[in-house]
Amino acid sequence: MLHTLGSSPFQCDYALLLRMLQPGDDVLLMQDGVLAGLQGSRMLTPLLNSPARLWALGDDLAARGLVAQISPKITVIDYNEFVTLTVNHKQQMPW
């Protein structure tokens, strides 16, 4: 399943998102959701400990001036790669 986190992790049910993650899932941090992937964020550790692969949309990081602060364990992608993630997952869950 593809989980797209578009809300700040402080303004959604982040704990439920983490509980739902299964091996083979992908999490795309986008819009304000990129805050979950910042180095030093208390939201980052549980995300890194999840079984999911982690991605962040580069344009959303750039728009917020956060490119240099994203964890190196999260792969930064562009919109074309976002489309590929979407095509690869029949099920998607927006957060």
PDB file of C-alpha atoms in Angstrom:
ATOM      1  CA  MET A   1       0.000   0.000   0.000  1.00  0.00           C
ATOM      2  CA  LEU A   2       1.111   3.557  -0.660  1.00  0.00           C
ATOM      3  CA  HIS A   3       0.581   5.889   2.284  1.00  0.00           C
ATOM      4  CA  THR A   4       0.781   9.585   1.403  1.00  0.00           C
ATOM      5  CA  LEU A   5       1.329  11.830   4.397  1.00  0.00           C
ATOM      6  CA  GLY A   6       0.246  15.290   3.290  1.00  0.00           C
ATOM      7  CA  SER A   7      -0.621  16.691   6.708  1.00  0.00           C
ATOM      8  CA  SER A   8       1.736  17.652   9.470  1.00  0.00           C
ATOM      9  CA  PRO A   9       2.374  14.617  11.682  1.00  0.00           C
ATOM     10  CA  PHE A  10       1.201  16.839  14.542  1.00  0.00           C
ATOM     11  CA  GLN A  11      -2.221  17.293  12.892  1.00  0.00           C
ATOM     12  CA  CYS A  12      -3.163  13.752  11.870  1.00  0.00           C
ATOM     13  CA  ASP A  13      -3.442  10.329  13.494  1.00  0.00           C
ATOM     14  CA  TYR A  14       0.268   9.636  13.093  1.00  0.00           C
ATOM     15  CA  ALA A  15       0.183   6.762  15.605  1.00  0.00           C
ATOM     16  CA  LEU A  16      -2.462   4.992  13.520  1.00  0.00           C
ATOM     17  CA  LEU A  17      -0.419   5.487  10.357  1.00  0.00           C
ATOM     18  CA  LEU A  18       2.577   3.855  12.041  1.00  0.00           C
ATOM     19  CA  ARG A  19       0.467   0.915  13.279  1.00  0.00           C
ATOM     20  CA  MET A  20      -0.929   0.297   9.796  1.00  0.00           C
ATOM     21  CA  LEU A  21       2.449   0.026   8.044  1.00  0.00           C
ATOM     22  CA  GLN A  22       3.300  -3.431   6.716  1.00  0.00           C
ATOM     23  CA  PRO A  23       6.309  -4.900   4.901  1.00  0.00           C
ATOM     24  CA  GLY A  24       6.103  -3.878   1.246  1.00  0.00           C
ATOM     25  CA  ASP A  25       4.369  -0.578   2.006  1.00  0.00           C
ATOM     26  CA  ASP A  26       5.705   2.774   0.877  1.00  0.00           C
ATOM     27  CA  VAL A  27       5.275   6.084   2.707  1.00  0.00           C
ATOM     28  CA  LEU A  28       5.520   9.294   0.719  1.00  0.00           C
ATOM     29  CA  LEU A  29       6.020  12.459   2.750  1.00  0.00           C
ATOM     30  CA  MET A  30       4.551  15.397   0.873  1.00  0.00           C
ATOM     31  CA  GLN A  31       3.205  18.877   1.582  1.00  0.00           C
ATOM     32  CA  ASP A  32       3.375  19.443   5.370  1.00  0.00           C
ATOM     33  CA  GLY A  33       3.987  15.719   5.870  1.00  0.00           C
ATOM     34  CA  VAL A  34       7.666  16.289   5.063  1.00  0.00           C
ATOM     35  CA  LEU A  35       8.022  17.521   8.666  1.00  0.00           C
ATOM     36  CA  ALA A  36       7.945  13.872   9.798  1.00  0.00           C
ATOM     37  CA  GLY A  37      11.211  13.210   7.982  1.00  0.00           C
ATOM     38  CA  LEU A  38      13.336  15.966   9.453  1.00  0.00           C
ATOM     39  CA  GLN A  39      16.517  15.021  11.278  1.00  0.00           C
ATOM     40  CA  GLY A  40      16.036  15.499  15.010  1.00  0.00           C
ATOM     41  CA  SER A  41      12.237  15.305  14.801  1.00  0.00           C
ATOM     42  CA  ARG A  42      10.608  13.074  17.408  1.00  0.00           C
ATOM     43  CA  MET A  43       8.366  11.827  14.603  1.00  0.00           C
ATOM     44  CA  LEU A  44      11.302  10.458  12.599  1.00  0.00           C
ATOM     45  CA  THR A  45      12.477   7.535  14.765  1.00  0.00           C
ATOM     46  CA  PRO A  46       9.209   5.560  14.744  1.00  0.00           C
ATOM     47  CA  LEU A  47       8.965   6.117  10.992  1.00  0.00           C
ATOM     48  CA  LEU A  48      12.498   4.804  10.453  1.00  0.00           C
ATOM     49  CA  ASN A  49      11.684   1.776  12.631  1.00  0.00           C
ATOM     50  CA  SER A  50       8.647   0.911  10.525  1.00  0.00           C
ATOM     51  CA  PRO A  51       8.740  -1.841   7.882  1.00  0.00           C
ATOM     52  CA  ALA A  52       7.882   0.625   5.082  1.00  0.00           C
ATOM     53  CA  ARG A  53      10.125   2.232   2.487  1.00  0.00           C
ATOM     54  CA  LEU A  54      10.318   6.006   2.962  1.00  0.00           C
ATOM     55  CA  TRP A  55      10.181   8.751   0.340  1.00  0.00           C
ATOM     56  CA  ALA A  56       9.830  12.534   0.383  1.00  0.00           C
ATOM     57  CA  LEU A  57       8.742  14.818  -2.427  1.00  0.00           C
ATOM     58  CA  GLY A  58      11.665  17.097  -3.251  1.00  0.00           C
ATOM     59  CA  ASP A  59       9.551  20.015  -4.459  1.00  0.00           C
ATOM     60  CA  ASP A  60       7.698  20.137  -1.132  1.00  0.00           C
ATOM     61  CA  LEU A  61      10.979  20.071   0.789  1.00  0.00           C
ATOM     62  CA  ALA A  62      12.342  22.870  -1.398  1.00  0.00           C
ATOM     63  CA  ALA A  63       9.174  24.962  -1.020  1.00  0.00           C
ATOM     64  CA  ARG A  64       9.634  24.841   2.752  1.00  0.00           C
ATOM     65  CA  GLY A  65      13.414  25.351   2.719  1.00  0.00           C
ATOM     66  CA  LEU A  66      13.960  21.919   4.286  1.00  0.00           C
ATOM     67  CA  VAL A  67      16.055  20.064   1.693  1.00  0.00           C
ATOM     68  CA  ALA A  68      19.182  20.075   3.877  1.00  0.00           C
ATOM     69  CA  GLN A  69      17.252  18.922   6.965  1.00  0.00           C
ATOM     70  CA  ILE A  70      15.642  15.735   5.631  1.00  0.00           C
ATOM     71  CA  SER A  71      16.983  12.478   7.038  1.00  0.00           C
ATOM     72  CA  PRO A  72      19.486  10.778   4.711  1.00  0.00           C
ATOM     73  CA  LYS A  73      17.529   7.551   5.304  1.00  0.00           C
ATOM     74  CA  ILE A  74      14.592   8.971   3.335  1.00  0.00           C
ATOM     75  CA  THR A  75      14.802   8.958  -0.449  1.00  0.00           C
ATOM     76  CA  VAL A  76      13.944  12.297  -2.038  1.00  0.00           C
ATOM     77  CA  ILE A  77      11.952  11.923  -5.264  1.00  0.00           C
ATOM     78  CA  ASP A  78      10.331  14.067  -7.949  1.00  0.00           C
ATOM     79  CA  TYR A  79       6.816  13.999  -9.391  1.00  0.00           C
ATOM     80  CA  ASN A  80       7.696  11.393 -12.038  1.00  0.00           C
ATOM     81  CA  GLU A  81       8.823   9.007  -9.310  1.00  0.00           C
ATOM     82  CA  PHE A  82       5.644   9.817  -7.367  1.00  0.00           C
ATOM     83  CA  VAL A  83       3.650   8.665 -10.396  1.00  0.00           C
ATOM     84  CA  THR A  84       5.689   5.445 -10.466  1.00  0.00           C
ATOM     85  CA  LEU A  85       4.883   4.803  -6.795  1.00  0.00           C
ATOM     86  CA  THR A  86       1.210   5.387  -7.542  1.00  0.00           C
ATOM     87  CA  VAL A  87       1.248   2.959 -10.469  1.00  0.00           C
ATOM     88  CA  ASN A  88       3.023   0.317  -8.368  1.00  0.00           C
ATOM     89  CA  HIS A  89       0.355   0.334  -5.643  1.00  0.00           C
ATOM     90  CA  LYS A  90      -3.247  -0.640  -6.246  1.00  0.00           C
ATOM     91  CA  GLN A  91      -4.193   0.605  -2.788  1.00  0.00           C
ATOM     92  CA  GLN A  92      -3.432   4.047  -1.415  1.00  0.00           C
ATOM     93  CA  MET A  93      -4.187   5.763   1.863  1.00  0.00           C
ATOM     94  CA  PRO A  94      -3.939   9.547   2.231  1.00  0.00           C
ATOM     95  CA  TRP A  95      -3.147  10.954   5.674  1.00  0.00           C
TER      96      TRP A  95
END
